[in-house]
Short mmCIF file of C-alpha atoms in Angstrom, two decimals:
data_model
loop_
_atom_site.label_atom_id
_atom_site.label_comp_id
_atom_site.label_asym_id
_atom_site.label_seq_id
_atom_site.Cartn_x
_atom_site.Cartn_y
_atom_site.Cartn_z
CA MET A 18 10.33 8.50 53.53
CA ALA A 19 6.86 9.02 54.08
CA ALA A 20 6.37 12.38 52.34
CA ALA A 21 8.11 10.69 49.49
CA GLY A 22 5.49 8.11 49.41
CA PHE A 23 7.46 5.05 50.75
CA ARG A 24 8.86 3.36 53.86
CA ILE A 25 11.42 0.79 54.24
CA SER A 26 11.83 -1.90 57.13
CA GLN A 27 14.13 -4.47 57.87
CA ASP A 28 13.93 -8.24 59.06
CA GLY A 29 17.32 -9.44 59.63
CA PRO A 30 19.01 -9.43 56.07
CA VAL A 31 15.64 -8.87 54.55
CA ALA A 32 14.60 -4.72 53.80
CA THR A 33 11.29 -4.55 52.31
CA VAL A 34 10.23 -1.58 50.53
CA THR A 35 6.91 -0.34 50.15
CA LEU A 36 5.20 1.89 48.31
CA ASP A 37 2.88 3.74 50.31
CA ARG A 38 0.39 6.27 48.32
CA PRO A 39 -2.53 3.63 48.15
CA GLU A 40 -4.80 6.45 47.50
CA VAL A 41 -3.52 7.25 44.01
CA ARG A 42 -2.49 3.40 43.67
CA ASN A 43 0.90 4.15 44.37
CA ALA A 44 1.22 6.72 41.82
CA GLN A 45 5.22 7.60 41.75
CA THR A 46 6.80 11.75 41.51
CA PRO A 47 10.36 12.61 41.22
CA GLU A 48 10.62 13.04 45.01
CA LEU A 49 9.74 9.30 45.50
CA TRP A 50 12.18 8.56 42.85
CA ALA A 51 14.70 10.72 44.91
CA GLY A 52 13.73 9.21 48.07
CA LEU A 53 14.43 5.56 46.93
CA ALA A 54 17.50 6.62 45.62
CA GLU A 55 18.86 7.89 48.91
CA ALA A 56 17.39 5.33 50.72
CA ALA A 57 19.10 2.57 48.92
CA ARG A 58 22.56 4.34 49.81
CA GLY A 59 22.03 3.87 53.18
CA LEU A 60 20.89 0.44 53.33
CA ALA A 61 22.37 -1.53 55.74
CA GLY A 62 25.53 -3.24 54.94
CA ASP A 63 24.02 -7.20 56.14
CA VAL A 64 20.91 -6.84 53.87
CA ARG A 65 20.72 -9.52 51.40
CA VAL A 66 17.30 -9.43 49.99
CA VAL A 67 15.55 -6.81 49.08
CA VAL A 68 11.49 -7.11 48.38
CA VAL A 69 9.38 -4.58 46.65
CA ARG A 70 5.83 -4.15 47.01
CA GLY A 71 2.99 -1.58 47.13
CA GLU A 72 0.87 -0.76 49.75
CA GLY A 73 -3.28 -1.06 49.19
CA ARG A 74 -4.88 -2.25 46.03
CA SER A 75 -1.97 -2.10 43.01
CA PHE A 76 1.45 -2.04 42.74
CA SER A 77 2.54 0.84 41.25
CA ALA A 78 -0.34 2.45 38.71
CA GLY A 79 2.78 4.54 37.34
CA LEU A 80 3.58 8.45 36.63
CA ASP A 81 1.63 10.30 38.63
CA LEU A 82 -0.23 12.14 36.20
CA LYS A 83 -0.15 15.67 38.37
CA VAL A 84 3.58 15.51 37.56
CA VAL A 85 2.81 15.26 33.44
CA GLN A 86 -0.20 17.74 33.83
CA GLY A 87 1.84 20.26 36.53
CA GLY A 88 5.27 21.94 35.38
CA GLU A 89 8.26 19.16 36.28
CA PHE A 90 7.81 17.77 33.22
CA GLN A 91 7.25 21.29 31.11
CA GLN A 92 10.41 22.46 32.93
CA LEU A 93 12.41 19.36 31.49
CA ALA A 94 11.78 20.83 28.39
CA THR A 95 13.20 24.63 28.97
CA VAL A 96 16.86 23.11 30.06
CA SER A 97 19.58 21.95 27.65
CA PRO A 98 19.44 18.84 26.06
CA GLU A 99 22.20 17.63 28.26
CA GLU A 100 20.63 18.92 31.57
CA CYS A 101 17.51 17.12 30.77
CA ALA A 102 19.19 13.42 30.21
CA ASP A 103 20.83 14.36 33.74
CA ARG A 104 17.59 14.63 35.28
CA ILE A 105 16.66 11.66 33.86
CA ALA A 106 19.92 9.51 35.06
CA GLY A 107 18.63 10.74 38.48
CA PHE A 108 15.17 9.57 37.98
CA GLN A 109 17.15 5.91 36.70
CA GLN A 110 19.16 5.69 39.99
CA ALA A 111 15.93 4.91 42.10
CA PHE A 112 15.56 1.47 39.82
CA SER A 113 19.16 0.91 38.72
CA TRP A 114 20.33 0.39 42.33
CA LEU A 115 18.12 -2.61 42.39
CA ARG A 116 20.03 -4.57 40.43
CA ARG A 117 23.23 -4.47 42.59
CA PRO A 118 25.40 -7.73 42.88
CA ASP A 119 25.18 -8.08 46.24
CA LEU A 120 21.42 -8.01 46.42
CA VAL A 121 18.65 -10.10 45.39
CA THR A 122 15.82 -8.43 44.50
CA ILE A 123 11.75 -9.75 44.27
CA ALA A 124 8.51 -7.64 42.88
CA ALA A 125 5.56 -8.74 44.73
CA VAL A 126 3.06 -7.44 42.48
CA GLN A 127 -0.79 -6.88 42.63
CA GLY A 128 -3.34 -5.15 40.66
CA HIS A 129 -1.92 -1.99 38.47
CA ALA A 130 1.94 -2.14 37.44
CA ILE A 131 1.75 0.52 34.76
CA GLY A 132 4.63 2.77 32.89
CA ALA A 133 7.15 3.67 36.06
CA GLY A 134 5.44 0.65 37.78
CA PHE A 135 5.86 -2.16 35.08
CA GLN A 136 9.74 -0.79 34.70
CA LEU A 137 10.09 -1.01 38.89
CA ALA A 138 9.27 -4.38 38.76
CA LEU A 139 11.24 -5.04 35.48
CA ALA A 140 14.12 -3.56 37.66
CA CYS A 141 14.03 -6.42 40.17
CA ASP A 142 15.84 -10.17 39.71
CA LEU A 143 12.68 -11.60 40.52
CA ARG A 144 8.76 -10.86 40.39
CA ILE A 145 5.93 -12.61 41.66
CA ALA A 146 2.67 -11.81 40.76
CA ALA A 147 -0.55 -12.22 42.45
CA ASP A 148 -3.42 -13.26 40.19
CA ASP A 149 -5.07 -9.79 39.19
CA ALA A 150 -1.85 -8.41 38.32
CA LEU A 151 -1.63 -5.95 34.85
CA PHE A 152 1.53 -4.96 33.31
CA ALA A 153 1.53 -2.17 30.88
CA MET A 154 4.17 -0.10 29.05
CA ALA A 155 1.63 2.39 28.71
CA GLU A 156 4.60 5.63 28.59
CA VAL A 157 3.68 5.78 24.43
CA THR A 158 -0.17 6.72 25.30
CA LEU A 159 1.32 10.23 26.67
CA GLY A 160 3.59 10.25 23.73
CA LEU A 161 6.62 9.06 25.83
CA VAL A 162 9.19 6.43 25.64
CA PRO A 163 10.05 4.14 28.60
CA ASP A 164 13.39 5.51 29.86
CA LEU A 165 13.25 4.25 33.54
CA THR A 166 15.76 1.32 32.95
CA GLY A 167 13.03 -1.26 31.80
CA THR A 168 14.06 -1.50 28.20
CA LYS A 169 16.83 -3.85 28.24
CA ARG A 170 15.33 -6.08 30.95
CA LEU A 171 12.43 -6.49 28.98
CA VAL A 172 13.62 -7.28 25.79
CA GLU A 173 15.63 -10.55 27.68
CA LEU A 174 13.00 -11.70 29.57
CA VAL A 175 10.24 -11.74 26.27
CA GLY A 176 12.48 -10.86 23.20
CA TYR A 177 12.89 -8.44 20.96
CA ALA A 178 9.61 -8.80 18.87
CA ARG A 179 6.91 -9.04 22.19
CA ALA A 180 8.71 -6.13 23.64
CA LEU A 181 8.74 -3.86 20.97
CA GLU A 182 4.84 -4.62 20.65
CA LEU A 183 4.23 -4.12 24.50
CA CYS A 184 6.32 -0.68 24.37
CA VAL A 185 4.06 0.51 21.00
CA THR A 186 0.89 -0.47 21.75
CA GLY A 187 1.09 -0.12 25.38
CA ARG A 188 -1.51 -2.74 26.01
CA ARG A 189 -2.36 -4.83 29.16
CA VAL A 190 -0.52 -8.04 29.86
CA ASN A 191 -2.71 -10.16 32.73
CA ALA A 192 -1.09 -12.47 34.94
CA ALA A 193 -1.71 -15.91 33.07
CA GLU A 194 -0.03 -14.08 29.93
CA ALA A 195 3.16 -12.26 31.92
CA ASP A 196 3.46 -16.05 33.61
CA ARG A 197 3.39 -17.70 30.06
CA ILE A 198 5.65 -15.02 28.13
CA GLY A 199 8.17 -14.99 31.05
CA LEU A 200 7.22 -11.63 32.53
CA VAL A 201 6.94 -13.08 36.22
CA ASN A 202 8.46 -16.12 38.18
CA LEU A 203 5.53 -16.96 40.12
CA VAL A 204 1.73 -16.57 39.57
CA VAL A 205 0.19 -16.99 43.25
CA ALA A 206 -3.41 -15.96 44.88
CA ARG A 207 -3.37 -12.47 45.61
CA ASP A 208 -3.62 -13.33 49.27
CA GLU A 209 -0.71 -15.72 49.22
CA LEU A 210 1.53 -12.74 47.57
CA ASP A 211 3.61 -11.73 50.62
CA ALA A 212 3.91 -14.80 51.62
CA ALA A 213 5.25 -16.38 48.57
CA ALA A 214 7.71 -13.40 48.36
CA ALA A 215 8.69 -14.47 52.08
CA ASP A 216 9.29 -17.66 50.96
CA LEU A 217 11.45 -17.03 48.17
CA ALA A 218 13.47 -14.73 50.14
CA THR A 219 14.26 -17.39 52.31
CA ALA A 220 14.76 -19.77 49.76
CA VAL A 221 17.49 -17.29 48.39
CA LEU A 222 19.12 -16.63 52.18
CA ALA A 223 19.29 -20.48 52.34
CA ALA A 224 22.36 -20.62 50.17
CA PRO A 225 25.94 -18.77 50.72
CA ARG A 226 25.94 -15.29 50.29
CA ASP A 227 29.29 -15.33 48.23
CA ALA A 228 28.36 -18.20 45.92
CA VAL A 229 24.80 -16.19 45.04
CA VAL A 230 26.74 -12.78 44.30
CA GLU A 231 29.07 -14.93 42.25
CA ILE A 232 26.07 -16.66 40.30
CA LYS A 233 23.96 -13.45 40.03
CA ALA A 234 27.44 -11.78 38.22
CA LEU A 235 27.62 -14.43 35.85
CA LEU A 236 24.35 -14.91 34.67
CA ALA A 237 23.61 -10.93 34.54
CA ALA A 238 26.70 -10.73 32.28
CA ALA A 239 25.90 -13.73 30.06
CA SER A 240 23.72 -11.90 27.55
CA GLY A 241 26.61 -9.98 26.57
CA ARG A 242 29.21 -12.55 26.38
CA GLY A 243 30.39 -15.07 23.92
CA PHE A 244 30.80 -18.55 25.23
CA ALA A 245 34.47 -18.51 25.13
CA GLU A 246 34.17 -14.96 27.69
CA GLN A 247 31.19 -17.21 29.51
CA GLU A 248 33.23 -20.03 30.33
CA ARG A 249 36.29 -18.03 31.28
CA ALA A 250 33.78 -15.88 33.54
CA GLU A 251 32.52 -19.53 35.15
CA ARG A 252 36.21 -20.38 35.56
CA GLU A 253 37.51 -17.64 37.26
CA ALA A 254 34.38 -17.07 39.37
CA GLN A 255 34.70 -20.94 40.42
CA THR A 256 38.56 -20.57 41.95
CA ARG A 257 37.22 -17.61 43.70
CA ARG A 258 34.66 -20.10 45.62
CA ILE A 259 37.39 -22.71 45.57
CA ARG A 260 39.82 -20.80 46.94
CA ASP A 261 36.88 -19.07 49.35
CA LEU A 262 35.88 -22.53 50.63
CA ALA A 263 39.10 -23.65 51.71
CA GLY A 264 40.39 -20.56 53.74
CA LEU A 265 42.91 -18.88 50.93
CA GLY A 266 40.41 -15.96 49.55
CA GLU A 267 41.59 -12.38 49.93
#
């Protein structure tokens, strides 16, 4: 993990993933993504909450430019389109596991959350920002598109027009604006960030795990359902909870 640029610690049902390359503002690499995906597969079964944070001044300044300037990205252009897409799918696994239905994931964001850093924060269910946080979907400045699972969540949070504006301009959004447009759940002083994330994790853990899992599933799928479908999903979820609480669950 250290070689890949991150570390994981566990305190009871809370796991903390810390990006740990502060000297480069936690810039991301394919090695980091491979490590995160592998670590996710080995996460202990009793973990209910995952906090993602960055060591040092920034959450993550995005893709390490050495990857772009070196041979790794150029190599993607030399393989077949199918193989290129398959490799990107592997990168995406470092982000997509944060949407697992049995976890509530929290990004604690300070300083820069740029490009891949922004998308890592978006992959989490909840976001707490320090008052010095800066968000930007900067892939367009490299002639690239956001491809690390962030586009759907961004549209869901801020709407199509705002998401389009942020992605095609690459402009930076400060913590106050992020709060105003719904990108983050809470803004706190920089020195209160870790405590705020811990408080939110504690609040999540106060609720019964199975109820939280059902609620997350209901809300995560709501945008893709009509009212009738969502009402049916609510009925079915509540029936499972009632039977479980009565000792009749499967």
